[in-house]
CSV table of C-alpha atoms in Angstrom, one decimal:
chain,number,residue,atom,x,y,z
A,1,MET,CA,12.3,-22.7,9.3
A,2,GLN,CA,14.8,-24.1,6.8
A,3,TYR,CA,15.6,-20.7,5.3
A,4,LEU,CA,16.1,-19.3,8.8
A,5,ASP,CA,18.8,-21.9,9.4
A,6,GLN,CA,20.5,-20.8,6.2
A,7,VAL,CA,20.3,-17.2,7.3
A,8,ILE,CA,21.8,-17.9,10.7
A,9,ALA,CA,24.6,-19.9,9.1
A,10,GLN,CA,25.8,-16.9,7.2
A,11,PRO,CA,29.2,-15.7,8.4
A,12,ASN,CA,28.1,-12.1,8.8
A,13,PHE,CA,24.8,-12.9,10.5
A,14,TRP,CA,25.7,-11.6,14.0
A,15,LYS,CA,27.3,-8.4,12.5
A,16,ASN,CA,23.9,-7.0,11.7
A,17,PRO,CA,21.9,-6.8,15.0
A,18,THR,CA,18.5,-5.7,13.6
A,19,PRO,CA,18.0,-8.6,11.1
A,20,ALA,CA,19.6,-11.0,13.5
A,21,TYR,CA,17.1,-10.0,16.2
A,22,GLN,CA,14.2,-10.3,13.7
A,23,ALA,CA,15.3,-13.8,12.7
A,24,LEU,CA,15.5,-14.9,16.3
A,25,GLN,CA,12.1,-13.4,17.0
A,26,GLU,CA,10.7,-15.4,14.1
A,27,ILE,CA,12.3,-18.6,15.4
A,28,GLU,CA,10.8,-18.0,18.9
A,29,TYR,CA,7.4,-17.4,17.4
A,30,SER,CA,7.6,-20.5,15.3
A,31,ILE,CA,8.5,-22.6,18.3
A,32,PHE,CA,5.7,-21.1,20.4
A,33,TYR,CA,3.2,-21.5,17.6
A,34,LYS,CA,4.0,-25.2,17.1
A,35,HIS,CA,3.8,-25.8,20.9
A,36,GLN,CA,0.4,-24.2,21.0
A,37,GLN,CA,-0.7,-26.1,18.0
A,38,TYR,CA,0.4,-29.4,19.5
A,39,GLN,CA,-1.4,-28.7,22.8
A,40,ARG,CA,-4.6,-27.9,20.7
A,41,TRP,CA,-4.4,-31.2,18.9
A,42,CYS,CA,-3.9,-33.2,22.1
A,43,SER,CA,-7.0,-31.5,23.6
A,44,ILE,CA,-9.1,-32.3,20.5
A,45,LEU,CA,-7.9,-35.9,20.6
A,46,GLU,CA,-8.7,-36.3,24.3
A,47,ASP,CA,-12.2,-35.0,23.7
A,48,ILE,CA,-12.7,-37.6,20.9
A,49,LYS,CA,-11.4,-40.4,23.2
A,50,ALA,CA,-13.7,-39.3,26.0
A,51,ALA,CA,-16.7,-39.2,23.7
A,52,LEU,CA,-16.0,-42.6,22.3
A,53,GLU,CA,-15.8,-44.1,25.8
A,54,LEU,CA,-19.3,-42.6,26.5
A,55,LEU,CA,-20.6,-43.9,23.2
A,56,GLU,CA,-19.6,-47.5,24.2
A,57,LEU,CA,-21.9,-47.2,27.2
A,58,SER,CA,-24.8,-45.5,25.5
A,59,ALA,CA,-25.7,-44.5,22.0
A,60,ASP,CA,-26.0,-40.7,21.5
A,61,GLU,CA,-26.6,-39.3,18.0
A,62,GLN,CA,-25.6,-35.7,19.0
A,63,LEU,CA,-22.4,-36.9,20.7
A,64,TRP,CA,-21.5,-39.1,17.7
A,65,GLN,CA,-21.9,-36.0,15.4
A,66,GLU,CA,-19.6,-34.0,17.6
A,67,VAL,CA,-17.0,-36.8,17.3
A,68,GLN,CA,-17.2,-36.7,13.5
A,69,ILE,CA,-16.9,-32.9,13.5
A,70,ASN,CA,-13.8,-33.0,15.8
A,71,LEU,CA,-12.2,-35.8,13.7
A,72,THR,CA,-12.8,-33.8,10.5
A,73,GLN,CA,-11.3,-30.6,12.1
A,74,LEU,CA,-8.3,-32.5,13.4
A,75,GLN,CA,-7.7,-34.2,10.1
A,76,GLN,CA,-7.8,-30.8,8.3
A,77,GLU,CA,-5.4,-29.1,10.7
A,78,LEU,CA,-3.0,-32.0,10.5
A,79,GLU,CA,-3.1,-31.9,6.7
A,80,THR,CA,-2.5,-28.1,6.8
A,81,ALA,CA,0.5,-28.6,9.2
A,82,ASP,CA,1.9,-31.3,6.9
A,83,ILE,CA,1.7,-29.0,3.9
A,84,ARG,CA,3.3,-26.1,5.9
A,85,GLN,CA,6.4,-28.2,6.6
A,86,LEU,CA,7.0,-28.2,2.8
A,87,LEU,CA,7.4,-24.4,2.7
A,88,SER,CA,11.0,-23.3,2.6
A,89,ASP,CA,11.2,-20.1,0.5
A,90,PRO,CA,11.6,-16.8,2.5
A,91,HIS,CA,8.5,-15.4,0.9
A,92,ASP,CA,6.3,-18.5,1.6
A,93,LYS,CA,5.3,-17.1,5.0
A,94,LYS,CA,3.7,-13.9,3.4
A,95,GLY,CA,0.1,-13.2,2.7
A,96,ALA,CA,-1.0,-13.4,-0.9
A,97,LEU,CA,-2.6,-11.4,-3.7
A,98,LEU,CA,-4.4,-13.7,-6.1
A,99,THR,CA,-5.6,-12.2,-9.4
A,100,ILE,CA,-8.0,-14.0,-11.8
A,101,THR,CA,-8.3,-12.6,-15.3
A,102,ALA,CA,-10.9,-13.9,-17.8
A,103,GLU,CA,-8.7,-12.9,-20.8
A,104,VAL,CA,-11.5,-13.5,-23.3
A,105,ASP,CA,-14.4,-11.0,-23.3
A,106,ASN,CA,-17.3,-13.5,-23.3
A,107,ALA,CA,-19.8,-14.8,-20.8
A,108,ASP,CA,-18.4,-18.3,-20.5
A,109,SER,CA,-14.8,-17.2,-19.7
A,110,GLN,CA,-16.1,-14.5,-17.3
A,111,TYR,CA,-18.4,-17.0,-15.5
A,112,TRP,CA,-15.5,-19.5,-15.1
A,113,ALA,CA,-13.3,-16.6,-13.7
A,114,TYR,CA,-16.1,-16.0,-11.1
A,115,MET,CA,-16.3,-19.7,-10.3
A,116,LEU,CA,-12.5,-19.7,-9.6
A,117,LEU,CA,-12.9,-16.6,-7.4
A,118,LYS,CA,-15.5,-18.5,-5.3
A,119,MET,CA,-13.3,-21.6,-5.2
A,120,TYR,CA,-10.4,-19.7,-3.7
A,121,TRP,CA,-12.7,-17.7,-1.4
A,122,ARG,CA,-14.1,-21.0,0.0
A,123,TRP,CA,-10.6,-22.4,0.4
A,124,GLY,CA,-9.6,-19.4,2.4
A,125,LYS,CA,-12.7,-19.5,4.5
A,126,SER,CA,-12.2,-23.2,5.3
A,127,HIS,CA,-8.8,-22.3,6.7
A,128,ASP,CA,-10.2,-19.3,8.7
A,129,TYR,CA,-8.1,-16.8,6.7
A,130,GLN,CA,-8.9,-13.1,6.4
A,131,LEU,CA,-10.1,-12.5,2.8
A,132,ASP,CA,-10.9,-9.3,1.0
A,133,VAL,CA,-11.8,-8.6,-2.7
A,134,VAL,CA,-9.6,-5.5,-3.3
A,135,GLU,CA,-10.0,-5.2,-7.1
A,136,ILE,CA,-12.9,-6.4,-9.3
A,137,SER,CA,-14.4,-5.7,-12.7
A,138,GLU,CA,-17.7,-7.4,-13.2
A,139,GLY,CA,-18.8,-9.0,-16.5
A,140,ASN,CA,-22.1,-8.5,-18.3
A,141,GLU,CA,-23.8,-11.8,-17.3
A,142,GLY,CA,-22.9,-12.4,-13.7
A,143,GLY,CA,-19.2,-13.3,-14.2
A,144,VAL,CA,-16.0,-11.2,-13.7
A,145,LYS,CA,-13.5,-9.8,-16.2
A,146,TYR,CA,-10.8,-9.8,-13.5
A,147,ALA,CA,-10.6,-9.8,-9.7
A,148,THR,CA,-7.9,-9.6,-7.0
A,149,LEU,CA,-8.3,-11.4,-3.8
A,150,GLU,CA,-6.2,-10.4,-0.8
A,151,ILE,CA,-5.5,-13.3,1.6
A,152,THR,CA,-4.1,-11.9,4.9
A,153,ALA,CA,-2.7,-15.0,6.6
A,154,SER,CA,0.6,-16.5,7.5
A,155,CYS,CA,1.9,-18.7,4.6
A,156,ALA,CA,-1.0,-17.9,2.2
A,157,TYR,CA,1.5,-17.2,-0.6
A,158,GLY,CA,3.4,-20.5,0.2
A,159,TYR,CA,0.2,-22.5,-0.2
A,160,LEU,CA,-1.2,-20.6,-3.2
A,161,LYS,CA,1.9,-20.0,-5.3
A,162,SER,CA,1.1,-23.4,-7.0
A,163,GLU,CA,-2.0,-21.8,-8.5
A,164,THR,CA,-0.3,-19.4,-10.8
A,165,GLY,CA,-1.1,-20.3,-14.4
A,166,THR,CA,-4.0,-21.0,-16.8
A,167,HIS,CA,-6.9,-23.0,-15.5
A,168,GLN,CA,-8.9,-24.7,-18.3
A,169,LEU,CA,-12.6,-25.5,-17.9
A,170,GLN,CA,-14.6,-27.8,-20.2
A,171,GLN,CA,-18.3,-27.8,-19.7
A,172,ILE,CA,-21.7,-27.3,-21.4
A,173,SER,CA,-22.2,-23.6,-21.8
A,174,PRO,CA,-25.0,-22.3,-19.6
A,175,PHE,CA,-25.3,-19.3,-22.0
A,176,ASP,CA,-25.8,-21.3,-25.2
A,177,VAL,CA,-29.3,-22.6,-26.0
A,178,THR,CA,-27.7,-25.3,-28.2
A,179,ASN,CA,-26.0,-26.8,-25.2
A,180,SER,CA,-22.6,-26.8,-26.9
A,181,LEU,CA,-19.4,-27.8,-25.2
A,182,ARG,CA,-17.2,-24.8,-24.4
A,183,THR,CA,-13.6,-24.4,-23.2
A,184,SER,CA,-12.6,-21.4,-21.1
A,185,LEU,CA,-9.0,-20.4,-20.1
A,186,PRO,CA,-8.8,-17.7,-17.4
A,187,ASN,CA,-5.4,-16.9,-15.9
A,188,VAL,CA,-4.5,-16.9,-12.2
A,189,GLU,CA,-1.5,-14.9,-10.8
A,190,VAL,CA,-0.4,-15.3,-7.2
A,191,ILE,CA,2.2,-13.0,-5.6
A,192,PRO,CA,3.3,-12.4,-2.0
A,193,ILE,CA,2.3,-9.3,-0.2
A,194,LEU,CA,5.6,-7.5,0.1
A,195,GLY,CA,4.7,-3.8,0.3
A,196,GLU,CA,5.2,-3.3,4.0
A,197,SER,CA,8.3,-5.5,4.3
A,198,VAL,CA,10.6,-3.5,2.0
A,199,GLU,CA,12.0,0.0,2.4
A,200,TRP,CA,11.4,1.1,-1.2
A,201,GLU,CA,9.0,3.6,-2.8
A,202,ILE,CA,8.0,3.8,-6.4
A,203,PRO,CA,9.4,7.0,-8.0
A,204,GLU,CA,6.5,9.5,-8.6
A,205,LYS,CA,7.7,10.1,-12.2
A,206,ASP,CA,6.9,6.4,-12.9
A,207,LEU,CA,3.3,6.7,-11.7
A,208,GLN,CA,0.1,7.9,-13.4
A,209,ILE,CA,-2.7,8.1,-10.9
A,210,THR,CA,-6.3,8.5,-12.1
A,211,ARG,CA,-9.1,9.4,-9.7
A,212,TRP,CA,-12.8,9.8,-10.0
A,213,GLN,CA,-13.5,13.5,-10.3
A,214,CYS,CA,-16.8,14.6,-8.7
A,215,ASN,CA,-17.8,18.0,-7.3
A,216,SER,CA,-21.0,16.7,-5.8
A,217,ARG,CA,-21.3,16.1,-2.0
A,218,ASN,CA,-23.3,12.9,-2.6
A,219,ILE,CA,-20.5,10.4,-3.5
A,220,ASN,CA,-21.5,6.8,-3.7
A,221,HIS,CA,-19.3,3.7,-3.4
A,222,SER,CA,-18.7,3.4,-7.1
A,223,GLU,CA,-17.4,7.0,-7.3
A,224,ILE,CA,-14.3,6.7,-5.1
A,225,TRP,CA,-12.2,4.5,-7.4
A,226,VAL,CA,-8.5,5.0,-8.0
A,227,LYS,CA,-6.4,3.6,-10.9
A,228,VAL,CA,-2.6,3.5,-10.6
A,229,LEU,CA,-0.5,2.9,-13.7
A,230,HIS,CA,3.2,2.0,-13.5
A,231,ILE,CA,4.5,3.7,-16.7
A,232,PRO,CA,7.7,1.7,-17.2
A,233,SER,CA,6.1,-1.7,-17.0
A,234,GLY,CA,2.5,-0.9,-18.1
A,235,ILE,CA,1.1,-2.6,-15.0
A,236,SER,CA,-2.1,-1.0,-13.7
A,237,VAL,CA,-4.1,-1.5,-10.5
A,238,PHE,CA,-7.8,-0.4,-10.1
A,239,CYS,CA,-9.3,-0.2,-6.6
A,240,ASP,CA,-12.8,0.8,-5.6
A,241,GLN,CA,-13.5,-1.5,-2.6
A,242,GLU,CA,-12.3,0.7,0.2
A,243,ARG,CA,-14.3,3.3,2.1
A,244,SER,CA,-12.5,6.4,0.7
A,245,GLN,CA,-10.6,7.5,-2.3
A,246,MET,CA,-7.4,7.9,-0.2
A,247,GLN,CA,-7.7,4.3,1.1
A,248,ASN,CA,-8.3,3.1,-2.5
A,249,LYS,CA,-5.1,4.9,-3.5
A,250,GLU,CA,-3.1,3.4,-0.7
A,251,LYS,CA,-4.4,-0.1,-1.4
A,252,ALA,CA,-3.7,0.3,-5.2
A,253,LEU,CA,-0.1,1.4,-4.5
A,254,ALA,CA,0.5,-1.5,-2.1
A,255,ILE,CA,-0.7,-4.0,-4.6
A,256,LEU,CA,1.4,-2.4,-7.4
A,257,LYS,CA,4.4,-2.4,-5.2
A,258,SER,CA,4.0,-6.1,-4.4
A,259,LYS,CA,3.5,-6.9,-8.1
A,260,LEU,CA,6.6,-5.1,-9.1
A,261,LEU,CA,8.8,-6.7,-6.4
A,262,ALA,CA,7.5,-10.1,-7.2
A,263,MET,CA,7.6,-9.9,-10.9
A,264,PRO,CA,9.3,-13.0,-12.4
A,265,THR,CA,11.0,-11.3,-15.4
A,266,ALA,CA,14.5,-11.2,-16.6
A,267,GLY,CA,14.5,-7.4,-16.6
A,268,TYR,CA,13.4,-7.1,-13.1
A,269,ALA,CA,15.6,-9.9,-11.8
A,270,TYR,CA,18.5,-7.8,-13.1
A,271,ALA,CA,17.1,-4.8,-11.4
A,272,LEU,CA,16.8,-6.6,-8.1
A,273,ALA,CA,20.4,-7.8,-8.5
A,274,GLN,CA,21.6,-4.2,-9.1
A,275,GLY,CA,19.3,-2.7,-6.4
A,276,VAL,CA,15.6,-2.0,-6.5
A,277,GLN,CA,16.1,1.6,-7.6
A,278,GLN,CA,16.8,0.3,-11.1
A,279,VAL,CA,13.1,-0.3,-11.8
A,280,ASP,CA,13.4,1.1,-15.3
A,281,GLU,CA,15.0,-2.2,-16.3
A,282,ILE,CA,11.6,-3.9,-16.3
A,283,GLN,CA,10.7,-5.4,-19.6
A,284,PRO,CA,6.8,-5.3,-20.1
A,285,ARG,CA,6.8,-8.0,-22.8
A,286,LEU,CA,7.8,-10.6,-20.1
A,287,ILE,CA,5.3,-9.7,-17.4
A,288,LYS,CA,2.7,-12.4,-17.9
A,289,PHE,CA,4.9,-15.3,-18.9
A,290,LEU,CA,4.2,-17.6,-15.9
A,291,SER,CA,0.4,-16.9,-15.7
A,292,ASN,CA,0.0,-17.9,-19.3
A,293,LYS,CA,1.2,-21.5,-18.7
A,294,LEU,CA,-1.6,-24.2,-18.7
A,295,ILE,CA,-1.4,-25.9,-15.3
A,296,ARG,CA,-4.8,-27.5,-14.6
A,297,GLU,CA,-7.8,-29.0,-16.4
A,298,TYR,CA,-11.3,-29.0,-15.0
A,299,ILE,CA,-13.7,-31.2,-17.0
A,300,LEU,CA,-17.4,-31.1,-16.1
A,301,HIS,CA,-18.7,-32.8,-19.3
A,302,PRO,CA,-19.1,-35.5,-20.5
A,303,TYR,CA,-17.5,-36.7,-17.3
A,304,THR,CA,-16.0,-35.0,-14.2
A,305,LYS,CA,-12.3,-34.8,-13.6
A,306,VAL,CA,-9.8,-32.3,-12.4
A,307,LYS,CA,-6.2,-32.9,-13.3
A,308,ASP,CA,-3.0,-31.0,-12.5
A,309,LEU,CA,-0.8,-31.1,-15.5
A,310,ARG,CA,2.5,-30.5,-13.6
A,311,THR,CA,2.1,-33.3,-11.0
A,312,ASN,CA,-0.5,-35.6,-12.7
A,313,VAL,CA,-2.6,-35.6,-9.6
A,314,GLU,CA,-6.3,-35.9,-10.5
A,315,THR,CA,-9.7,-36.5,-8.9
A,316,SER,CA,-13.2,-37.1,-10.2
A,317,ALA,CA,-14.6,-35.0,-7.3
A,318,ALA,CA,-14.8,-31.9,-9.4
A,319,THR,CA,-17.7,-30.4,-7.2
A,320,GLU,CA,-15.5,-30.7,-4.1
A,321,VAL,CA,-12.6,-29.0,-5.8
A,322,LEU,CA,-14.8,-26.1,-6.9
A,323,ASP,CA,-16.0,-26.0,-3.3
A,324,GLY,CA,-12.5,-25.1,-2.2
A,325,LYS,CA,-10.9,-28.5,-1.6
A,326,ILE,CA,-7.6,-27.9,-3.5
A,327,ASP,CA,-5.1,-28.9,-0.8
A,328,LEU,CA,-4.3,-32.2,-2.6
A,329,PHE,CA,-3.0,-30.2,-5.6
A,330,ILE,CA,-1.1,-27.7,-3.4
A,331,LYS,CA,0.6,-30.5,-1.4
A,332,ALA,CA,1.6,-32.4,-4.6
A,333,TYR,CA,3.1,-29.3,-6.1
A,334,LEU,CA,5.1,-28.5,-3.0
A,335,GLN,CA,6.4,-32.1,-2.8
A,336,GLN,CA,8.1,-31.7,-6.1
A,337,PRO,CA,11.9,-31.6,-6.0
A,338,SER,CA,12.0,-28.2,-7.7
A,339,GLN,CA,9.2,-25.7,-7.2
A,340,THR,CA,8.5,-22.4,-8.9
A,341,THR,CA,10.2,-19.7,-7.0
A,342,LEU,CA,9.9,-15.9,-6.9
A,343,VAL,CA,12.2,-15.4,-9.8
A,344,ASP,CA,11.4,-18.4,-11.9
A,345,LYS,CA,14.2,-20.1,-13.9
A,346,GLU,CA,11.9,-21.0,-16.7
A,347,ALA,CA,10.9,-17.4,-17.1
A,348,LEU,CA,14.5,-16.3,-17.2
A,349,ASP,CA,15.5,-19.0,-19.8
A,350,ASN,CA,12.6,-18.1,-22.1
A,351,SER,CA,13.4,-14.4,-22.0
A,352,LYS,CA,16.9,-14.8,-23.4
């Protein structure tokens, strides 16, 4: 709620009734949520204490297992709440679009991209988030060339913004009979879902929309795809996961809108400063700067280690990390004095 305090402190806050009302609603919700959360933790703790008292009188394996489950659940929820306190950017509360790109067209890189997709899926499921693969291009041997995961949950972007960058894997290639050691470098890009929160539409003249053309009445799932290209920036979004072509078009436009508004480029930062209508100021050469920075190493051979290169946090429990346990990296990143924001200073400095 730190940014809300800053908003309320503005001299003209009370002069604009609508945003003032929305800010107060958010504060009210935050207080209610925290109260409900606190009551839930107290309830779990009371259940644990009652079970331990019974176990002192008589051993019960099933009851002991329930105690362990409740303790694990309480620990995870407290850890999530602890991380949530570190979120201060106005966009941190948004949902997230996480895109993984293999970059190199080979089986090892595509399989590592698929492993990353599973890692983030499992992380989301462990937090009971709503997940949806909205964009995917499959590789030739079970991997993926690229995929976009939509995480619809409060603060998903705040948690996952730390994942933007290149994730390097070192392992014995499962596709090479000589058992050679291979390095793969897929990119991860995380942006907040902003489409419905801004009153702005992409000019039609800047869009090129391609649809599957079919005159047959028998249309299968793979024949309802839509590809939307933003001409000034060169950004394209391909969607084929929805039930109809219209839904795929709407989803593609929503993703494109979020990507444009979240773009950490000097050109777009200027456009935002002048008003979002100046979208032609986008500079395509700067689009992927942040996602090309190496941020984490995953070593599976000759030993196991995962190390974040920005915070120096590391663990030998690589299997657990790949199973979705990445909160230790997220928390360490958020605890840094200066975090990566929506318009990243480093991107601006390097674009001059």
